[in-house]
CSV table of C-alpha atoms in Angstrom, one decimal:
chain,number,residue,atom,x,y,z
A,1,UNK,CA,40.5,119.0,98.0
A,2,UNK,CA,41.3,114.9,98.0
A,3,UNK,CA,42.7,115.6,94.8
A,4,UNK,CA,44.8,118.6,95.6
A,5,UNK,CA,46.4,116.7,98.6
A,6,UNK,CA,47.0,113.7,97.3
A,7,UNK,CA,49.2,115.5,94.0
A,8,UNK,CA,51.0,117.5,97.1
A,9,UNK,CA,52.3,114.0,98.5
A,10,UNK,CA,53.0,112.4,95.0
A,11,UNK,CA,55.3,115.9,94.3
A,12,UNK,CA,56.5,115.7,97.6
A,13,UNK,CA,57.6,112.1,97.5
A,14,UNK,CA,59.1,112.3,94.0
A,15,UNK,CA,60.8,115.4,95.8
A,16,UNK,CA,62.7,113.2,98.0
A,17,UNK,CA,63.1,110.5,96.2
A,18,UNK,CA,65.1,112.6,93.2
A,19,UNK,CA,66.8,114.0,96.1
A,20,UNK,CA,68.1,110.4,97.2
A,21,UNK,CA,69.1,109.9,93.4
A,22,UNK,CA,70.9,113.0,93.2
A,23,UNK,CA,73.1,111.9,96.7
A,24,UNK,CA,73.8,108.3,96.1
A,25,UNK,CA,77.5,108.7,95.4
A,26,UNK,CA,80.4,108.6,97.4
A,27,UNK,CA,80.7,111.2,100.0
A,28,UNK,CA,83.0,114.3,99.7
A,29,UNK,CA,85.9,114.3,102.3
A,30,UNK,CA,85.1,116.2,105.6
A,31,UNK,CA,88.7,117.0,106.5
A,32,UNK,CA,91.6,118.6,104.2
A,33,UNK,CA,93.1,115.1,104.0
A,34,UNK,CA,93.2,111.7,105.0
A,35,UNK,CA,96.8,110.1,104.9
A,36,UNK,CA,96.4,106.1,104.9
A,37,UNK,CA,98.2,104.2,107.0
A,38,UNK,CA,98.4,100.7,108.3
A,39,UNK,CA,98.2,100.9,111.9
A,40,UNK,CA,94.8,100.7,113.0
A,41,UNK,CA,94.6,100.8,117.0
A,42,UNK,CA,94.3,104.6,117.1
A,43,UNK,CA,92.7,105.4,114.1
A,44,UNK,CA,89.2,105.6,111.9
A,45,UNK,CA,88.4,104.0,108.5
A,46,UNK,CA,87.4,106.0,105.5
A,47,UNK,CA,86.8,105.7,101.9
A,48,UNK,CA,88.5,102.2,102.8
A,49,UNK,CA,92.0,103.3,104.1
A,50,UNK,CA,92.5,104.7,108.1
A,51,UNK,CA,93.2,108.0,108.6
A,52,UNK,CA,96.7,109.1,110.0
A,53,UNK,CA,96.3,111.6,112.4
A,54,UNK,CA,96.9,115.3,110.5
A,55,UNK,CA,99.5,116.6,112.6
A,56,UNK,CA,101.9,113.8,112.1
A,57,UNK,CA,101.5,114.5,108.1
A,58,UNK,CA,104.7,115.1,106.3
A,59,UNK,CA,105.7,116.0,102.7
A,60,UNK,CA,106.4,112.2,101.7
A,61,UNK,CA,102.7,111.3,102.5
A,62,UNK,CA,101.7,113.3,99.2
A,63,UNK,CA,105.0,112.5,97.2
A,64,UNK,CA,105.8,109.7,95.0
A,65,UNK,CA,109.4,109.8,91.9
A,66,UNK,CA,108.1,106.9,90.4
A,67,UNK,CA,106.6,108.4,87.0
A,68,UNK,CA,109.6,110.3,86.2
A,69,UNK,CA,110.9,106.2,85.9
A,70,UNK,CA,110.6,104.8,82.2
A,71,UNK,CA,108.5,101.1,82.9
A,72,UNK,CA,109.9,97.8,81.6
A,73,UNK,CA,107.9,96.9,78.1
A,74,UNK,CA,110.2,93.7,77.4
A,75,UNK,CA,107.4,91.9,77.8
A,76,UNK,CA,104.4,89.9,75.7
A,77,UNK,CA,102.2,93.1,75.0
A,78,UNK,CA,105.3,95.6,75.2
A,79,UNK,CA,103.7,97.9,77.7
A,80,UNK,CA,104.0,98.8,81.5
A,81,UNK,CA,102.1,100.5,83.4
A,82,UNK,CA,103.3,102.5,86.4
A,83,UNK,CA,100.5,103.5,89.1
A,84,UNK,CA,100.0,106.3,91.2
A,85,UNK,CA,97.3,105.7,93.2
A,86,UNK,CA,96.6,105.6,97.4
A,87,UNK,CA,98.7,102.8,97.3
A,88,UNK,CA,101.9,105.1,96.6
A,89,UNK,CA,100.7,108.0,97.7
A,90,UNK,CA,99.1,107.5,101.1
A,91,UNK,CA,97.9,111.3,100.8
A,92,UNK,CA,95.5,110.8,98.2
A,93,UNK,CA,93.0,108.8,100.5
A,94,UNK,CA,89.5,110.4,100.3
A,95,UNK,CA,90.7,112.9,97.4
A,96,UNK,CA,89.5,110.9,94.4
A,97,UNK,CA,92.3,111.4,91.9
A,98,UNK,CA,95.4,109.4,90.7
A,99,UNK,CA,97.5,108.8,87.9
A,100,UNK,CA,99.3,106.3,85.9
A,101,UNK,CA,102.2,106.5,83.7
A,102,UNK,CA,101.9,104.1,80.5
A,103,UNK,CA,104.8,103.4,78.4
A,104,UNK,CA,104.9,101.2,75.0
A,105,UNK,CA,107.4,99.6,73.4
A,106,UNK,CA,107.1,100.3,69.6
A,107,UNK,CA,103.6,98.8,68.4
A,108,UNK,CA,103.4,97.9,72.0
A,109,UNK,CA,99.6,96.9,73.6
A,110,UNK,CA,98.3,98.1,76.6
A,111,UNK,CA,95.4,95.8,76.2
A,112,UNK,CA,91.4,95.8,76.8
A,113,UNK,CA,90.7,96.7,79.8
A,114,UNK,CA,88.1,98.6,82.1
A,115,UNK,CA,88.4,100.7,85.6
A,116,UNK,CA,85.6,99.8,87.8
A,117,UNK,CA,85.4,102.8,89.7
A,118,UNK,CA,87.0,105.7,87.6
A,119,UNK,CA,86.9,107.7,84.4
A,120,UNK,CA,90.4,108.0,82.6
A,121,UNK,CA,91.5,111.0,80.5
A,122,UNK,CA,95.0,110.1,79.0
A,123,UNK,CA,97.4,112.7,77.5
A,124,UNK,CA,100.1,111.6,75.0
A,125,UNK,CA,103.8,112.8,76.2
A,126,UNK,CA,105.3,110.9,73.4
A,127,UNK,CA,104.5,109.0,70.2
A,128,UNK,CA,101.4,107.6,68.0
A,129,UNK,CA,98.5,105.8,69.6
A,130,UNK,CA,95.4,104.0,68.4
A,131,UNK,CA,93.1,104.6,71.3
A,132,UNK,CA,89.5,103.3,71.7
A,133,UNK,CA,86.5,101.9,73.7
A,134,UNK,CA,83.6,100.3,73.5
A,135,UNK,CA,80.2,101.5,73.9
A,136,UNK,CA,78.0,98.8,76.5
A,137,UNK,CA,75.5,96.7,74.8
A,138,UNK,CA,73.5,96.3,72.7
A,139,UNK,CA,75.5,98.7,70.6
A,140,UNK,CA,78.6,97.8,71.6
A,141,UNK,CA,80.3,100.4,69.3
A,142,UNK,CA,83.9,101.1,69.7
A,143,UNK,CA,84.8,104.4,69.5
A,144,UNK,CA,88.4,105.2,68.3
A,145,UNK,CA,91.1,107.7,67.9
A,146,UNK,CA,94.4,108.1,66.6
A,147,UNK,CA,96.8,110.2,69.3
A,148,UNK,CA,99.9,112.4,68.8
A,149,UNK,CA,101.7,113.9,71.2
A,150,UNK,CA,100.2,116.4,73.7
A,151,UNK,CA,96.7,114.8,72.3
A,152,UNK,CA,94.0,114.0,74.8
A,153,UNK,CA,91.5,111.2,74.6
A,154,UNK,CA,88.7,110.2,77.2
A,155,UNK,CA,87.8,106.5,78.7
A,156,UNK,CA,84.4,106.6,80.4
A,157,UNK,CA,84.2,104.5,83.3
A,158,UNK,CA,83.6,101.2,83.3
A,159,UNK,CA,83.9,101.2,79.5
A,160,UNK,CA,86.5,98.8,78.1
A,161,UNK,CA,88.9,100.4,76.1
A,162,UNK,CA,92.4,100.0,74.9
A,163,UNK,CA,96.0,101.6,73.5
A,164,UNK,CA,98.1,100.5,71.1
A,165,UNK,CA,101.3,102.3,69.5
A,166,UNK,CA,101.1,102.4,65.9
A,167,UNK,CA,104.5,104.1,65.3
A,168,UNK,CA,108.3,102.6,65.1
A,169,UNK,CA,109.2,104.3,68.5
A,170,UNK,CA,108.4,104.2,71.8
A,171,UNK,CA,105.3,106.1,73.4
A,172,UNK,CA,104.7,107.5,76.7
A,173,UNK,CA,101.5,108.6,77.9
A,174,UNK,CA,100.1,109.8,81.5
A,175,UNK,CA,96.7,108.6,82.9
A,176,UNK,CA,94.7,110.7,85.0
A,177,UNK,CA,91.8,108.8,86.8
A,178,UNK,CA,89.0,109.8,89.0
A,179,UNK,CA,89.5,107.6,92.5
A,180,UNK,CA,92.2,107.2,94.3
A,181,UNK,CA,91.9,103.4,93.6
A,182,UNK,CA,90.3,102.9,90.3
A,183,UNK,CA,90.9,99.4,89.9
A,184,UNK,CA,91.5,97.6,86.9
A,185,UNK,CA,90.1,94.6,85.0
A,186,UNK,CA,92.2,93.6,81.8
A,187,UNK,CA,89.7,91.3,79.8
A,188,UNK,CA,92.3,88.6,78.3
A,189,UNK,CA,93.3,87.9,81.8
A,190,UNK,CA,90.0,87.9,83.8
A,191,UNK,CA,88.2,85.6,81.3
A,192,UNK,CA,91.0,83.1,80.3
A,193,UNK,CA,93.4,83.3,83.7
A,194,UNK,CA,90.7,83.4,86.2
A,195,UNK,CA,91.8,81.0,89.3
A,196,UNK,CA,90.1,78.9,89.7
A,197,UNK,CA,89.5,78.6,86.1
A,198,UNK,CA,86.3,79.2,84.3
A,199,UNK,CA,84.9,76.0,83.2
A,200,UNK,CA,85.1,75.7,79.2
A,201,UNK,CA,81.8,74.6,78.8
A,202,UNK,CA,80.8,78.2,79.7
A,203,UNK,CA,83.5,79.8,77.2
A,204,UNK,CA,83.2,77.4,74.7
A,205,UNK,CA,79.7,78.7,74.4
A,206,UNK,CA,79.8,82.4,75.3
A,207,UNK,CA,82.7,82.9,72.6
A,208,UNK,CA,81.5,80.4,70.2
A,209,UNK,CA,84.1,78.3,69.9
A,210,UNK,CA,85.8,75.0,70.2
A,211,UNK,CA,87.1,73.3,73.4
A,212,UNK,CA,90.3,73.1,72.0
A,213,UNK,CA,90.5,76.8,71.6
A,214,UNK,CA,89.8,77.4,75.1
A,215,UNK,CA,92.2,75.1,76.5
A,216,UNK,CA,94.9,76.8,74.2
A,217,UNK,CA,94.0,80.5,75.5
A,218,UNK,CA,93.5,79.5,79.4
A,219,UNK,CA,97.3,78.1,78.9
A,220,UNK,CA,98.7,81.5,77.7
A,221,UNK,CA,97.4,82.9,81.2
């Protein structure tokens, strides 16, 4: 009987416990929509931004022209990107979407990079890219695809990962992400144009390398 009861606790606290597992993640909205706004005397925080009241909601809260725009690649890498997250779109607060428009230069880079906090799916409007990311350690695989248009290729989140235009025009693509502020880490910059800087005795070792070499690629950022 000992025995019976004390399997009837274990099952019931490995119950809950897969139930907590299961609901650690971000809560689903509770209303139709959040709009963010900046004035916070009369308003309540969530998911990071305050919430303007729903009744005062207009069209321009969920609108935003800017990815019918072409982005400037004269630039080092040859790629912009153009964002559409809660930052120009006030109305995606709590809905955890946005998108991105990416264009590239020919063999323009839109370097390594990772989203903290989203997955990306990327469709190709126009032009050839070399797509990939990398598998976490120890495998660290990279995991690559060339894209034509109307192609679709997958970033897990997190990942790094990359796009590069392989052909002699440009390339336009569209970025669909899964938070309304995914965030964005691009490697080169984080690691070599960090302020304050990262001391070089710490990348001279992690990258194997000499001082010199360090010095070089912290000036370039």
């Amino acid at each position: 009987m000992k025995k019976m009861v004390i399997n009837t606790l274990a099952c019931i606290a490995l119950s809950a416990m897969s139930f907590f597992l299961a609901s650690a993640s971000d809560p689903s909205p509770l209303q139709d929509f959040c709009v963010a706004v900046n004035d916070t005397k009369t308003t309540v925080f969530v998911n990071g931004k305050v919430c303007k009241d729903p009744k005062v909601a207009t069209a321009n809260d969920f609108f935003f022209s800017g990815l019918r725009v072409p982005g400037n690649t004269s630039n080092k890498l040859g790629s912009m990107v153009t964002p559409a997250n809660v930052a120009q779109i006030p109305g995606l607060n709590t809905l955890g979407i946005s998108l991105a428009r990416v264009d590239y230069a020919p063999y323009g880079l839109n370097p390594p990079h990772t989203h903290p906090r989203a997955t990306e799916i990327l469709t190709v409007l126009e032009g050839t890219l070399y797509v990939g990311f990398v598998t976490s350690n120890p495998d660290n695989r990279l995991i690559s695809k060339v894209l034509y248009k109307g192609d679709v290729f997958v970033f897990p989140e997190g990942l790094i990962h990359f796009q590069l235009n392989v052909g002699k025009t440009k390339a336009v693509a569209i970025a669909a992400l899964s938070s309304q502020n995914p965030g964005v880490i691009t490697i080169a910059n984080a690691v070599f144009g960090s302020k304050p800087a990262i001391s070089a005795d710490v990348l001279t070792k992690a990258f194997q390398v000499d001082k010199k070499v360090v010095d070089y690629l912290q000036s370039q950022f």
